[in-house]
Amino acid sequence: MTTQPHILVVDDHRDIRDALAKYLEKNGMRATTAANAVAMDAALKAGRFDLLVLDVMMPGEDGLSVCRRLRAGGTLPILMLTALGDDTDRIVGLEVGADDYLAKPFNPRELLARIKAILRRAGPAAPSGGALAGRRLAFDRWLLDTDRRTLTCDDGADVPLTSAEFRLLTAFLERPRFVLSRSQLLDLTSGRAAQVFDRTIDNQISRLRRKIERDPAKPELIATHWGGGYSLAADVREVAP
């Protein structure tokens, strides 16, 4: 299965962000939109993205500040948009870490070409759970070694995990007590969008519960939020080797 690149479009003008999202989806990509930095932060926490299209002139935290902040803590590719055509503004954007820069108004075909070029340079997105690589994480009575992909109970018993179960568990461990929808979980674990009546995540949740819950019929670790999704109802701490 070929994974569709997932693009996060952040622009305070609804007509622009919605039109961009539709154009990207028409051209084989998935798109999520956010109206400001606060909504963007929530989307980044809940999902996995291959590239950020970021408007400079936004109310609240502006695009340059957002780019500088994101660059300090990550490597997500960023393409900046601005209504200003001034060279100084473009240079500042590149200096704070943007991968490319495009002035409004722009041709959507040029934007698409620039996105594809950035994605080619960036290479494949890091797999889900990559941020946890090389770490040992404890929650409730369990210890997960992310390098060895082993899950150990406090009685010393090892519990085998399939690749799908490992990706699902790491998605929860990266976001403890955060409610994740079925669509978000499918995106984080498989890099694809949910289809109507898709029960993949529900089936994986059931299998994971059978392995980590004291009583799978009365789950306490993976909580169900009716109409909302699932969350890990436990604190997570890192354990030294």
Tab-separated table of C-alpha atoms in Angstrom:
chain	number	residue	atom	x	y	z
A	1	MET	CA	0.000	0.000	0.000
A	2	THR	CA	1.316	3.442	-0.926
A	3	THR	CA	0.922	5.984	1.833
A	4	GLN	CA	-0.573	9.304	0.808
A	5	PRO	CA	1.401	12.306	2.107
A	6	HIS	CA	-0.520	14.040	4.897
A	7	ILE	CA	-0.353	17.844	4.719
A	8	LEU	CA	-1.358	20.246	7.491
A	9	VAL	CA	-2.581	23.594	6.081
A	10	VAL	CA	-2.551	26.488	8.568
A	11	ASP	CA	-4.161	29.730	7.390
A	12	ASP	CA	-6.595	32.081	9.100
A	13	HIS	CA	-8.558	32.581	5.850
A	14	ARG	CA	-11.065	29.763	5.635
A	15	ASP	CA	-11.584	30.042	1.882
A	16	ILE	CA	-7.840	29.686	1.267
A	17	ARG	CA	-7.242	26.727	3.578
A	18	ASP	CA	-10.360	24.864	2.420
A	19	ALA	CA	-9.532	25.421	-1.251
A	20	LEU	CA	-5.963	24.243	-0.682
A	21	ALA	CA	-7.138	21.144	1.163
A	22	LYS	CA	-9.502	20.218	-1.671
A	23	TYR	CA	-6.806	20.781	-4.285
A	24	LEU	CA	-4.270	18.631	-2.415
A	25	GLU	CA	-6.792	15.844	-1.927
A	26	LYS	CA	-7.690	15.975	-5.618
A	27	ASN	CA	-4.001	15.445	-6.362
A	28	GLY	CA	-3.443	12.329	-4.269
A	29	MET	CA	-2.666	13.796	-0.855
A	30	ARG	CA	-4.506	13.967	2.449
A	31	ALA	CA	-5.052	17.342	4.068
A	32	THR	CA	-6.002	18.639	7.505
A	33	THR	CA	-6.670	22.324	8.144
A	34	ALA	CA	-6.162	24.665	11.102
A	35	ALA	CA	-7.111	28.327	11.463
A	36	ASN	CA	-4.347	29.393	13.855
A	37	ALA	CA	-1.370	28.246	15.905
A	38	VAL	CA	-3.524	26.891	18.730
A	39	ALA	CA	-5.508	24.663	16.363
A	40	MET	CA	-2.267	23.670	14.643
A	41	ASP	CA	-0.708	22.539	17.931
A	42	ALA	CA	-3.759	20.399	18.670
A	43	ALA	CA	-3.584	18.811	15.215
A	44	LEU	CA	0.155	18.100	15.554
A	45	LYS	CA	-0.400	16.465	18.914
A	46	ALA	CA	-3.187	14.256	17.598
A	47	GLY	CA	-1.838	13.326	14.169
A	48	ARG	CA	1.185	12.596	12.034
A	49	PHE	CA	2.031	14.890	9.145
A	50	ASP	CA	4.549	14.884	6.326
A	51	LEU	CA	4.594	18.638	5.680
A	52	LEU	CA	3.220	21.901	7.060
A	53	VAL	CA	1.891	24.685	4.817
A	54	LEU	CA	2.050	27.717	7.096
A	55	ASP	CA	0.699	31.233	6.564
A	56	VAL	CA	2.910	34.023	7.915
A	57	MET	CA	0.284	36.671	8.625
A	58	MET	CA	-1.989	35.119	11.252
A	59	PRO	CA	-3.664	36.618	14.334
A	60	GLY	CA	-2.168	35.481	17.612
A	61	GLU	CA	1.149	33.704	17.138
A	62	ASP	CA	2.333	34.512	13.618
A	63	GLY	CA	3.849	32.092	11.151
A	64	LEU	CA	7.443	33.176	11.676
A	65	SER	CA	7.163	32.585	15.419
A	66	VAL	CA	5.490	29.226	14.825
A	67	CYS	CA	8.209	28.176	12.377
A	68	ARG	CA	10.962	29.173	14.788
A	69	ARG	CA	9.284	27.240	17.624
A	70	LEU	CA	8.693	24.097	15.581
A	71	ARG	CA	12.186	24.134	14.145
A	72	ALA	CA	13.682	24.257	17.648
A	73	GLY	CA	12.057	20.959	18.522
A	74	GLY	CA	11.575	18.991	15.319
A	75	THR	CA	12.223	18.430	11.624
A	76	LEU	CA	8.737	18.617	10.090
A	77	PRO	CA	9.128	20.198	6.611
A	78	ILE	CA	7.567	23.677	6.420
A	79	LEU	CA	6.439	25.639	3.371
A	80	MET	CA	5.525	29.208	4.277
A	81	LEU	CA	2.898	31.388	2.592
A	82	THR	CA	2.694	35.161	2.779
A	83	ALA	CA	0.807	38.033	1.221
A	84	LEU	CA	4.052	39.996	1.351
A	85	GLY	CA	6.405	39.762	-1.578
A	86	ASP	CA	9.259	41.586	0.132
A	87	ASP	CA	12.616	39.810	-0.126
A	88	THR	CA	13.424	40.599	3.508
A	89	ASP	CA	10.304	38.810	4.694
A	90	ARG	CA	11.156	35.793	2.524
A	91	ILE	CA	14.720	35.675	3.808
A	92	VAL	CA	13.607	35.871	7.436
A	93	GLY	CA	11.262	32.945	6.832
A	94	LEU	CA	14.065	30.844	5.434
A	95	GLU	CA	16.420	31.900	8.225
A	96	VAL	CA	14.022	30.703	10.947
A	97	GLY	CA	13.859	27.268	9.327
A	98	ALA	CA	11.292	27.183	6.512
A	99	ASP	CA	12.120	24.714	3.734
A	100	ASP	CA	10.525	26.868	1.055
A	101	TYR	CA	8.538	30.068	0.646
A	102	LEU	CA	5.695	31.104	-1.666
A	103	ALA	CA	4.071	34.535	-1.963
A	104	LYS	CA	0.324	35.041	-2.331
A	105	PRO	CA	-1.407	35.005	-4.696
A	106	PHE	CA	0.081	31.788	-6.039
A	107	ASN	CA	-0.712	29.158	-8.636
A	108	PRO	CA	-1.903	25.963	-6.898
A	109	ARG	CA	0.103	23.906	-9.387
A	110	GLU	CA	3.274	25.681	-8.260
A	111	LEU	CA	2.408	25.024	-4.620
A	112	LEU	CA	1.872	21.344	-5.389
A	113	ALA	CA	5.183	21.158	-7.257
A	114	ARG	CA	7.028	22.773	-4.348
A	115	ILE	CA	5.385	20.402	-1.840
A	116	LYS	CA	6.412	17.391	-3.909
A	117	ALA	CA	9.964	18.706	-4.179
A	118	ILE	CA	10.223	19.188	-0.411
A	119	LEU	CA	8.832	15.709	0.232
A	120	ARG	CA	11.366	14.188	-2.169
A	121	ARG	CA	14.200	15.938	-0.338
A	122	ALA	CA	12.852	14.972	3.070
A	123	GLY	CA	12.454	11.301	2.167
A	124	PRO	CA	9.937	8.927	3.801
A	125	ALA	CA	8.238	10.117	6.974
A	126	ALA	CA	9.459	8.608	10.212
A	127	PRO	CA	7.333	5.634	11.282
A	128	SER	CA	4.838	6.012	14.078
A	129	GLY	CA	6.578	5.624	17.411
A	130	GLY	CA	9.861	6.952	16.027
A	131	ALA	CA	10.007	9.647	18.695
A	132	LEU	CA	10.134	6.869	21.298
A	133	ALA	CA	13.037	4.990	19.702
A	134	GLY	CA	15.669	3.857	22.169
A	135	ARG	CA	13.480	4.430	25.222
A	136	ARG	CA	12.023	2.242	27.956
A	137	LEU	CA	8.571	3.376	29.025
A	138	ALA	CA	6.648	2.259	32.084
A	139	PHE	CA	2.878	2.522	32.498
A	140	ASP	CA	0.684	0.810	35.063
A	141	ARG	CA	2.313	-2.635	35.549
A	142	TRP	CA	3.998	-2.714	32.142
A	143	LEU	CA	7.407	-1.827	30.680
A	144	LEU	CA	7.868	-1.325	26.940
A	145	ASP	CA	11.361	-1.443	25.439
A	146	THR	CA	10.901	0.366	22.128
A	147	ASP	CA	14.173	-0.852	20.606
A	148	ARG	CA	13.571	-4.515	21.407
A	149	ARG	CA	9.805	-4.117	20.961
A	150	THR	CA	9.239	-6.167	24.090
A	151	LEU	CA	6.427	-5.627	26.559
A	152	THR	CA	7.157	-6.947	30.045
A	153	CYS	CA	4.761	-7.287	32.970
A	154	ASP	CA	5.866	-6.501	36.524
A	155	ASP	CA	5.833	-10.269	37.229
A	156	GLY	CA	8.607	-10.682	34.648
A	157	ALA	CA	6.491	-12.221	31.898
A	158	ASP	CA	7.096	-10.990	28.351
A	159	VAL	CA	4.066	-10.397	26.138
A	160	PRO	CA	4.635	-10.578	22.350
A	161	LEU	CA	3.291	-7.729	20.247
A	162	THR	CA	2.520	-7.734	16.547
A	163	SER	CA	3.787	-4.790	14.511
A	164	ALA	CA	0.285	-3.314	14.423
A	165	GLU	CA	-0.116	-3.682	18.195
A	166	PHE	CA	3.290	-2.087	18.784
A	167	ARG	CA	2.431	0.917	16.610
A	168	LEU	CA	-0.926	1.306	18.352
A	169	LEU	CA	0.604	1.111	21.816
A	170	THR	CA	3.336	3.645	21.007
A	171	ALA	CA	0.689	6.020	19.624
A	172	PHE	CA	-0.997	5.915	23.036
A	173	LEU	CA	2.270	6.145	24.992
A	174	GLU	CA	3.252	9.302	23.111
A	175	ARG	CA	-0.091	10.878	24.084
A	176	PRO	CA	-1.169	9.559	27.503
A	177	ARG	CA	-4.669	10.634	28.622
A	178	PHE	CA	-5.251	12.310	25.245
A	179	VAL	CA	-8.413	11.221	23.417
A	180	LEU	CA	-7.629	9.980	19.911
A	181	SER	CA	-10.360	9.348	17.360
A	182	ARG	CA	-10.436	6.195	15.257
A	183	SER	CA	-9.373	8.244	12.239
A	184	GLN	CA	-6.413	9.755	14.110
A	185	LEU	CA	-5.295	6.338	15.359
A	186	LEU	CA	-5.499	4.863	11.879
A	187	ASP	CA	-3.454	7.761	10.536
A	188	LEU	CA	-0.834	7.389	13.278
A	189	THR	CA	-0.500	3.625	12.932
A	190	SER	CA	-1.053	3.035	9.219
A	191	GLY	CA	-0.613	6.397	7.524
A	192	ARG	CA	-4.002	6.278	5.850
A	193	ALA	CA	-7.431	7.788	6.252
A	194	ALA	CA	-10.371	5.863	7.688
A	195	GLN	CA	-13.080	4.640	5.359
A	196	VAL	CA	-16.777	4.397	6.163
A	197	PHE	CA	-17.474	1.471	8.516
A	198	ASP	CA	-13.737	0.842	8.914
A	199	ARG	CA	-13.358	-1.225	12.105
A	200	THR	CA	-9.604	-1.820	11.853
A	201	ILE	CA	-8.749	0.225	14.938
A	202	ASP	CA	-11.548	-1.300	17.023
A	203	ASN	CA	-10.256	-4.774	16.227
A	204	GLN	CA	-6.673	-3.799	17.099
A	205	ILE	CA	-7.852	-2.199	20.345
A	206	SER	CA	-9.625	-5.427	21.294
A	207	ARG	CA	-6.503	-7.497	20.647
A	208	LEU	CA	-4.273	-5.105	22.590
A	209	ARG	CA	-6.711	-5.057	25.511
A	210	ARG	CA	-6.590	-8.851	25.703
A	211	LYS	CA	-2.849	-8.554	26.245
A	212	ILE	CA	-2.542	-5.659	28.714
A	213	GLU	CA	-5.823	-5.383	30.635
A	214	ARG	CA	-6.404	-7.277	33.857
A	215	ASP	CA	-9.957	-7.876	32.666
A	216	PRO	CA	-10.410	-7.145	28.942
A	217	ALA	CA	-14.192	-7.166	29.438
A	218	LYS	CA	-13.791	-4.244	31.858
A	219	PRO	CA	-10.870	-2.264	30.403
A	220	GLU	CA	-9.136	0.248	32.638
A	221	LEU	CA	-5.965	1.107	30.689
A	222	ILE	CA	-7.426	1.825	27.256
A	223	ALA	CA	-10.547	3.864	27.883
A	224	THR	CA	-13.377	4.173	25.380
A	225	HIS	CA	-14.869	7.606	24.773
A	226	TRP	CA	-18.192	7.050	23.064
A	227	GLY	CA	-18.344	9.137	19.928
A	228	GLY	CA	-14.814	10.344	20.565
A	229	GLY	CA	-12.373	7.467	20.364
A	230	TYR	CA	-9.884	5.996	22.821
A	231	SER	CA	-7.259	7.143	25.319
A	232	LEU	CA	-4.542	5.629	27.491
A	233	ALA	CA	-5.818	6.096	31.053
A	234	ALA	CA	-2.395	5.853	32.694
A	235	ASP	CA	0.640	8.001	33.331
A	236	VAL	CA	3.800	7.185	31.381
A	237	ARG	CA	7.342	7.521	32.727
A	238	GLU	CA	10.740	6.812	31.236
A	239	VAL	CA	12.917	4.158	32.860
A	240	ALA	CA	16.713	4.188	32.625
A	241	PRO	CA	18.353	1.115	31.024
